[in-house]
């Protein structure tokens, strides 16, 4: 017992196995030290917080997001696929200064907290290259918001035109030369920037930790992937990549490597417990999933952005059967239009129901909530978040029980997972500190953030206008190319064939 002690009395506590019961929680130095029946004795110096008429749940954990997406909200057109997005205006992070990088992360953190999320895994990109200052600006935004985060520079050594064989040839002459001239930052330059970031981490790792994000296997040479894995091992940090997110990636991977993307990564020695794979949709149902399970790779499931970009449905039940730890993520605010973990969690459960009529195989509300808390915690590598239990961090969300979907109250877990949209969030505590209460974020000035965001959006849209205009034309052509690639007659994973033939 070392720090400030707090007792939360009168709440309905969502504990293990989804059971909710009236209990009191004692917190010391930001951690839960006891959960007991109501009214247990504490000394007079313990601060009292009333949670009467509240459901107390562990803070949701976002296993995959990109803070840079917050400043690009609204920049991604309707009917845009993944590869169109990657070549288009919405993905642009050009012309941003350090203040913009901080601002984008602060906007993202503010939304997550408002919607009951207390920790995230952020792959943050910088143009033209990753830097210690840029990643520190992002980490500082989370620190100022009072949130936990894993922050990884999102990196690659190939442009999309180098990543997808045949793409350049499919473009008209004028665009081909323009796109062929683009180049990613050389490997050594990027890896040495990452080395600097990892060697000089200045944030308390109880709260904010570093990682590496080699973005998409096809966008990274083998030497680059191996270099990232070596660096991660050397510094004891996690890695996250976007794996088999689109049908085109899986099809092109087969052509490029002569085996599936997972098979290729396995051969490189890239699969390990250190790695988490975001999306993981277009996998071979048997071999790939077994390989991921056997090597301890974790998965970040992103149902909202998978639907928004038309990427597909991840085989989550099969992953769980193979012992894979799966978390839930929102992905960036420019590809899923928000950081709402309640919605992502609900979608994770609902989407599991379109595969067949065997109700036993569906993800229950409890399963989905487990993924969005303890499953995501495994992706982040934080051992003591995602549960309300003694020894765990006091990351607690207080939900109002007078919200319509809780009235009448019969099954708090089901009513929360299937009915909550974040509007019932009354109070958010992270590490024993209240960071949001009664509609107000207590750590960041949201009015100021809004003003700064509008100013930055106008300035950046103007500075990037030329890039945006040419990106719009290229994006359409890339979309056509990738749609065709996804449906060619190469040896494709089972689901690819079914979809293409259907
Ligand atoms: Zn992503």
XYZ file of C-alpha atoms and ligand atoms in Angstrom:
503
model
C 0.000 0.000 0.000
C 1.958 2.949 -1.223
C -0.117 5.464 -3.131
C -3.423 7.292 -2.912
C -6.274 4.958 -1.986
C -9.792 5.144 -3.359
C -12.907 3.097 -2.803
C -15.683 2.870 -5.409
C -18.936 1.974 -3.709
C -22.440 1.149 -4.913
C -21.727 -0.011 -8.467
C -22.780 -3.129 -10.328
C -19.442 -4.715 -11.205
C -19.008 -6.770 -14.360
C -16.638 -9.483 -13.251
C -15.257 -12.701 -14.718
C -17.552 -14.848 -16.873
C -19.757 -11.837 -17.515
C -21.462 -11.937 -14.126
C -22.564 -8.591 -12.742
C -22.926 -8.144 -8.981
C -23.088 -5.217 -6.545
C -19.537 -4.869 -5.226
C -17.069 -2.299 -3.918
C -13.588 -1.850 -5.359
C -10.544 -0.694 -3.426
C -7.817 0.980 -5.466
C -4.257 1.679 -4.357
C -1.612 3.373 -6.471
C -3.784 3.052 -9.579
C -4.371 -0.688 -9.201
C -7.350 -2.664 -7.944
C -6.375 -4.295 -4.669
C -9.710 -5.712 -3.526
C -13.215 -6.365 -4.825
C -15.561 -7.213 -1.974
C -19.221 -7.310 -1.046
C -20.711 -3.848 -0.486
C -19.916 -2.039 2.729
C -16.530 -3.494 3.631
C -14.493 -1.447 6.063
C -11.742 0.929 5.004
C -9.891 3.600 6.942
C -11.113 7.214 6.964
C -8.345 8.527 4.747
C -9.586 6.513 1.735
C -11.252 8.675 -0.916
C -14.842 7.636 -1.699
C -16.329 7.555 -5.204
C -20.013 6.709 -5.572
C -20.994 4.434 -8.448
C -24.635 4.161 -7.571
C -26.808 3.296 -10.614
C -23.679 2.539 -12.669
C -22.438 -0.598 -14.388
C -18.674 -0.835 -13.914
C -16.791 -2.525 -16.746
C -13.079 -2.843 -17.548
C -11.944 -0.205 -20.059
C -12.154 -1.461 -23.643
C -8.809 -2.048 -25.350
C -8.362 -1.069 -28.994
C -5.959 -3.576 -30.547
C -5.466 -1.718 -33.833
C -5.729 1.936 -34.746
C -3.788 4.707 -36.484
C -3.807 8.044 -34.715
C -2.829 9.874 -37.910
C -6.289 8.983 -39.291
C -8.072 11.377 -36.939
C -6.947 14.484 -38.848
C -8.111 12.804 -42.082
C -11.662 12.221 -40.882
C -14.050 12.689 -43.775
C -11.286 12.538 -46.377
C -12.071 9.020 -47.569
C -14.810 8.905 -50.151
C -17.651 6.427 -50.099
C -17.118 3.143 -52.035
C -13.332 3.010 -51.609
C -11.502 -0.326 -51.284
C -8.294 -0.840 -49.286
C -5.884 -0.324 -52.176
C -7.855 2.690 -53.435
C -7.559 4.095 -49.926
C -3.817 3.433 -49.809
C -3.252 5.389 -53.025
C -5.845 8.044 -52.305
C -6.175 11.333 -50.543
C -7.431 9.932 -47.248
C -4.153 8.173 -46.580
C -2.046 11.288 -47.035
C -0.018 12.487 -44.081
C 2.121 14.875 -46.099
C 3.005 18.368 -44.909
C 2.343 17.639 -41.237
C 4.454 19.238 -38.550
C 5.042 17.869 -35.055
C 2.049 19.833 -33.734
C -0.192 18.148 -36.308
C 1.065 14.719 -35.281
C 0.350 15.503 -31.634
C -3.043 16.981 -32.529
C -4.154 13.961 -34.560
C -3.236 11.579 -31.725
C -4.948 13.818 -29.166
C -8.158 13.835 -31.240
C -8.028 10.063 -31.526
C -7.350 9.587 -27.805
C -10.181 11.971 -26.878
C -12.669 9.960 -28.917
C -11.476 6.634 -27.521
C -11.800 7.811 -23.915
C -15.257 9.297 -24.546
C -16.332 5.919 -25.872
C -14.992 3.846 -23.012
C -11.619 2.799 -24.398
C -8.620 3.100 -22.089
C -5.701 1.624 -24.085
C -4.756 1.160 -27.733
C -2.170 -0.138 -30.190
C -1.358 2.698 -32.570
C 0.528 2.261 -35.858
C 1.457 5.828 -36.648
C 2.847 6.864 -40.017
C 5.031 9.862 -40.777
C 5.824 11.331 -44.165
C 8.452 11.103 -45.518
C 9.883 8.925 -42.740
C 9.605 7.817 -39.129
C 11.317 10.011 -36.548
C 11.932 9.995 -32.821
C 10.365 13.458 -32.540
C 7.212 12.426 -34.431
C 6.639 9.242 -32.420
C 7.330 11.167 -29.202
C 4.696 13.752 -30.189
C 2.143 10.947 -30.614
C 3.162 9.253 -27.354
C 2.961 12.615 -25.535
C -0.627 13.074 -26.739
C -1.606 9.741 -25.131
C 0.324 10.642 -22.025
C -1.445 14.024 -21.794
C -4.819 12.340 -22.392
C -4.056 9.959 -19.519
C -4.425 6.848 -21.697
C -2.357 3.723 -22.116
C -0.931 3.054 -25.562
C 1.533 1.063 -27.593
C 2.941 3.389 -30.246
C 4.676 1.979 -33.305
C 6.119 3.802 -36.289
C 4.323 2.398 -39.364
C 7.040 1.683 -41.893
C 7.790 0.095 -45.286
C 10.494 0.061 -47.918
C 8.282 -0.300 -50.993
C 5.675 1.987 -52.484
C 2.333 0.438 -53.405
C 3.534 0.447 -57.035
C 6.540 -1.664 -56.072
C 4.475 -3.813 -53.731
C 1.950 -4.995 -56.293
C 3.645 -6.578 -59.316
C 1.949 -5.674 -62.598
C 0.310 -2.530 -61.223
C 2.651 -0.084 -62.955
C 2.195 -1.875 -66.288
C -1.550 -1.521 -65.945
C -1.376 2.289 -65.637
C -1.477 4.707 -68.591
C 1.949 5.986 -69.768
C 1.832 9.426 -68.132
C 0.798 8.072 -64.739
C 3.186 5.110 -64.973
C 6.298 7.267 -65.156
C 5.006 9.510 -62.362
C 4.240 6.567 -60.049
C 7.399 4.664 -60.963
C 9.463 7.663 -59.860
C 8.126 7.436 -56.299
C 10.402 5.738 -53.810
C 10.112 4.675 -50.182
C 12.777 5.657 -47.678
C 15.783 3.276 -47.932
C 15.849 0.362 -45.465
C 18.859 1.431 -43.412
C 17.532 4.954 -42.981
C 14.204 3.705 -41.625
C 15.715 1.014 -39.406
C 18.196 3.422 -37.896
C 15.364 5.893 -37.138
C 13.545 3.010 -35.403
C 16.695 2.113 -33.497
C 16.854 5.691 -32.205
C 13.178 5.591 -31.192
C 13.552 2.308 -29.293
C 16.850 3.183 -27.638
C 15.635 6.543 -26.324
C 12.117 5.801 -25.096
C 11.285 8.491 -22.575
C 7.801 7.400 -21.444
C 6.797 5.314 -18.422
C 6.225 1.818 -19.835
C 3.450 1.164 -17.345
C 1.502 3.590 -19.554
C 3.062 4.067 -22.975
C 5.271 1.553 -24.762
C 7.067 1.478 -28.111
C 6.676 -1.126 -30.869
C 7.395 -1.529 -34.578
C 4.841 -1.603 -37.400
C 6.152 -2.976 -40.717
C 2.907 -2.034 -42.394
C 1.961 -4.691 -44.958
C 4.160 -7.690 -45.842
C 3.923 -7.031 -49.608
C 5.079 -3.457 -48.993
C 8.197 -4.678 -47.171
C 11.170 -6.519 -48.662
C 12.309 -9.690 -46.895
C 15.419 -7.883 -45.639
C 13.245 -5.128 -44.198
C 10.921 -7.566 -42.389
C 13.876 -9.469 -40.981
C 15.524 -6.216 -39.905
C 12.342 -5.183 -38.059
C 12.039 -8.596 -36.351
C 15.688 -8.442 -35.227
C 15.261 -4.948 -33.854
C 12.055 -5.885 -32.020
C 13.770 -8.899 -30.440
C 16.796 -6.844 -29.449
C 14.639 -4.234 -27.682
C 11.939 -6.610 -26.378
C 9.056 -4.816 -28.122
C 6.037 -6.072 -30.087
C 5.509 -5.965 -33.859
C 2.260 -5.418 -35.699
C 1.496 -5.754 -39.410
C -1.583 -5.727 -41.671
C -1.883 -9.345 -42.768
C -3.972 -10.580 -45.712
C -6.382 -7.693 -45.302
C -7.637 -7.750 -48.887
C -8.370 -10.424 -51.436
C -5.913 -8.728 -53.805
C -3.112 -8.941 -51.212
C -3.661 -12.684 -50.790
C -3.796 -13.310 -54.541
C -0.735 -11.178 -55.294
C 1.121 -12.778 -52.382
C 0.624 -16.194 -53.955
C 2.059 -14.944 -57.231
C 4.943 -13.062 -55.641
C 6.037 -15.707 -53.121
C 4.626 -18.932 -54.578
C 2.926 -19.536 -51.229
C 0.452 -17.765 -48.955
C 1.468 -14.597 -47.118
C 1.470 -16.531 -43.839
C 3.564 -19.299 -45.426
C 6.041 -16.713 -46.620
C 6.319 -15.024 -43.227
C 6.790 -18.409 -41.600
C 9.636 -19.220 -43.969
C 11.257 -15.888 -43.092
C 11.057 -16.722 -39.380
C 8.830 -13.664 -38.892
C 5.987 -15.419 -37.049
C 6.328 -15.278 -33.262
C 4.560 -14.371 -30.039
C 5.934 -10.885 -30.520
C 3.837 -10.385 -33.664
C 0.220 -9.367 -33.997
C -1.594 -9.457 -37.309
C -4.246 -6.854 -37.997
C -7.256 -7.966 -40.089
C -6.071 -11.495 -41.105
C -9.073 -12.051 -43.364
C -7.818 -13.863 -46.463
C -6.142 -16.838 -44.831
C -6.144 -20.415 -45.892
C -8.709 -21.885 -43.519
C -6.517 -24.765 -42.431
C -2.782 -24.262 -42.916
C -2.476 -20.506 -42.343
C -4.597 -20.429 -39.218
C -2.778 -23.443 -37.753
C 0.570 -21.801 -38.473
C -0.513 -18.599 -36.743
C -1.797 -20.579 -33.757
C 1.318 -22.716 -33.428
C 3.655 -19.741 -33.594
C 1.751 -17.690 -31.003
C 0.862 -14.804 -33.354
C -1.990 -12.655 -32.031
C -4.712 -11.146 -34.214
C -6.416 -7.742 -34.162
C -9.933 -8.102 -35.608
C -11.290 -4.893 -37.170
C -14.878 -5.532 -38.209
C -15.863 -1.881 -38.815
C -13.095 -1.025 -41.238
C -13.294 -4.468 -42.877
C -16.902 -3.674 -43.725
C -16.309 -0.016 -44.664
C -13.558 -0.954 -47.158
C -15.343 -4.120 -48.308
C -12.323 -6.185 -47.281
C -14.216 -9.227 -46.016
C -14.933 -11.151 -42.824
C -12.144 -12.595 -40.689
C -12.478 -16.283 -39.662
C -12.398 -15.472 -35.955
C -14.074 -18.626 -34.629
C -11.556 -20.784 -36.469
C -8.726 -18.660 -35.039
C -10.034 -19.136 -31.512
C -10.347 -22.898 -32.104
C -6.655 -22.871 -32.993
C -5.704 -21.129 -29.769
C -4.998 -17.700 -31.287
C -5.410 -14.713 -28.962
C -7.738 -12.321 -30.808
C -8.399 -8.699 -29.919
C -10.830 -6.151 -31.335
C -9.772 -2.921 -33.019
C -11.437 0.043 -34.672
C -8.697 0.768 -37.228
C -8.183 4.438 -38.117
C -10.834 7.134 -38.078
C -10.411 7.594 -41.825
C -11.304 3.973 -42.616
C -13.923 3.256 -39.996
C -15.096 6.798 -39.331
C -14.628 6.640 -35.596
C -12.931 5.069 -32.608
C -15.995 3.391 -31.181
C -14.958 0.140 -29.513
C -18.538 -0.621 -28.427
C -19.596 -0.700 -32.068
C -16.571 -2.741 -33.131
C -17.274 -5.249 -30.349
C -20.918 -5.611 -31.314
C -19.954 -6.072 -34.977
C -17.408 -8.731 -34.004
C -20.237 -10.732 -32.469
C -22.800 -10.086 -35.220
C -20.390 -10.797 -38.083
C -19.627 -14.255 -36.680
C -23.258 -15.152 -37.394
C -23.177 -14.853 -41.177
C -21.023 -17.941 -41.698
C -23.693 -20.534 -40.993
C -26.597 -21.630 -38.875
C -24.607 -23.421 -36.156
C -25.323 -21.102 -33.276
C -22.650 -22.776 -31.135
C -20.004 -21.344 -33.463
C -21.220 -17.757 -33.130
C -19.335 -15.339 -30.932
C -21.584 -14.605 -27.957
C -21.797 -11.170 -26.385
C -19.464 -12.492 -23.675
C -17.002 -13.874 -26.248
C -16.890 -10.538 -28.095
C -16.435 -8.585 -24.859
C -13.633 -10.932 -23.823
C -11.873 -10.265 -27.153
C -12.292 -6.486 -26.765
C -10.738 -6.520 -23.306
C -8.437 -9.420 -22.393
C -7.905 -10.483 -26.023
C -6.821 -6.976 -27.032
C -4.656 -6.708 -23.901
C -2.674 -9.708 -25.184
C -2.186 -7.942 -28.525
C -0.825 -4.879 -26.697
C 1.311 -7.042 -24.430
C -0.120 -5.430 -21.269
C -0.637 -8.201 -18.744
C -2.704 -6.387 -16.163
C -5.440 -4.624 -18.098
C -8.794 -5.801 -19.490
C -10.310 -7.248 -16.295
C -11.744 -5.968 -13.070
C -9.844 -8.133 -10.614
C -7.365 -7.625 -7.780
C -3.867 -6.970 -9.148
C -5.188 -5.354 -12.330
C -4.851 -1.707 -13.304
C -7.839 0.404 -12.250
C -8.974 1.130 -15.823
C -12.709 1.337 -15.223
C -15.641 2.650 -17.267
C -18.791 3.701 -15.429
C -21.949 3.250 -17.555
C -25.270 4.877 -16.689
C -27.902 2.261 -16.002
C -30.761 4.650 -16.795
C -29.913 4.505 -20.516
C -32.837 3.072 -22.523
C -31.104 -0.189 -23.491
C -30.550 -1.057 -19.817
C -34.224 -0.598 -18.873
C -35.480 -3.031 -17.657
C -32.208 -4.576 -16.546
C -32.033 -8.357 -16.896
C -28.772 -9.325 -18.603
C -26.246 -6.472 -18.189
C -23.553 -8.056 -20.375
C -25.849 -8.777 -23.342
C -27.646 -5.447 -23.004
C -24.282 -3.664 -22.942
C -22.561 -5.472 -25.827
C -25.608 -5.416 -28.115
C -27.102 -2.076 -27.059
C -24.333 0.301 -25.978
C -22.925 2.920 -28.354
C -20.815 4.859 -25.882
C -23.530 7.356 -24.957
C -23.912 5.823 -21.478
C -20.262 6.443 -20.568
C -20.476 8.660 -17.503
C -17.014 8.356 -16.007
C -13.727 6.909 -17.216
C -10.946 6.065 -14.790
C -7.510 5.047 -16.032
C -4.908 3.875 -13.544
C -7.100 5.170 -10.702
C -7.317 8.673 -12.195
C -10.609 10.061 -13.496
C -9.982 11.387 -17.010
C -13.584 11.824 -18.171
C -16.691 12.697 -16.197
C -20.183 13.905 -16.944
C -19.583 14.693 -20.616
C -16.235 16.401 -20.079
C -12.740 15.222 -20.846
C -10.649 16.371 -17.885
C -7.199 15.918 -19.412
C -7.384 17.661 -22.802
C -9.094 20.863 -23.939
C -11.484 19.508 -26.567
C -12.702 22.946 -27.666
C -9.159 23.948 -28.436
C -8.517 20.628 -30.200
C -11.562 21.223 -32.388
C -10.382 24.695 -33.386
C -6.892 23.420 -34.114
C -8.256 20.457 -36.105
C -10.355 22.657 -38.370
C -7.407 24.985 -38.956
C -5.058 22.069 -39.647
C -7.529 20.403 -42.031
C -7.834 23.578 -44.145
C -4.093 24.172 -44.155
C -3.179 20.551 -44.962
C -5.873 20.142 -47.636
C -4.511 23.236 -49.349
C -0.873 22.153 -49.056
C -1.696 18.678 -50.394
C -4.189 19.734 -53.074
C -1.972 18.695 -55.965
C -1.206 15.291 -54.438
C -4.913 14.755 -53.755
C -5.895 15.547 -57.335
C -3.490 13.054 -58.902
C -4.232 10.473 -56.171
C -7.914 10.525 -57.090
C -7.225 9.411 -60.674
C -4.668 6.784 -59.680
C -6.873 5.400 -56.901
C -9.662 4.567 -59.348
C -7.250 2.682 -61.636
C -5.631 0.864 -58.718
C -9.095 -0.217 -57.557
C -9.868 -1.732 -60.961
C -6.462 -3.467 -61.096
C -6.834 -4.961 -57.606
C -10.411 -6.120 -58.152
C -9.175 -8.029 -61.211
C -6.155 -9.449 -59.308
C -8.376 -10.796 -56.574
C -10.350 -12.829 -59.092
C -7.674 -14.297 -61.356
C -7.270 -18.025 -61.804
C -4.181 -18.504 -59.637
C -4.243 -21.049 -56.863
C -6.141 -19.083 -54.273
C -7.223 -19.807 -50.739
C -10.592 -21.528 -50.605
C -12.581 -18.479 -49.635
C -11.096 -16.445 -52.459
C -12.240 -18.975 -55.013
C -15.702 -19.145 -53.567
C -16.071 -15.375 -53.579
C -14.721 -14.939 -57.093
C -16.773 -17.708 -58.593
C -19.852 -16.568 -56.736
Zn -4.770 -0.480 -40.083
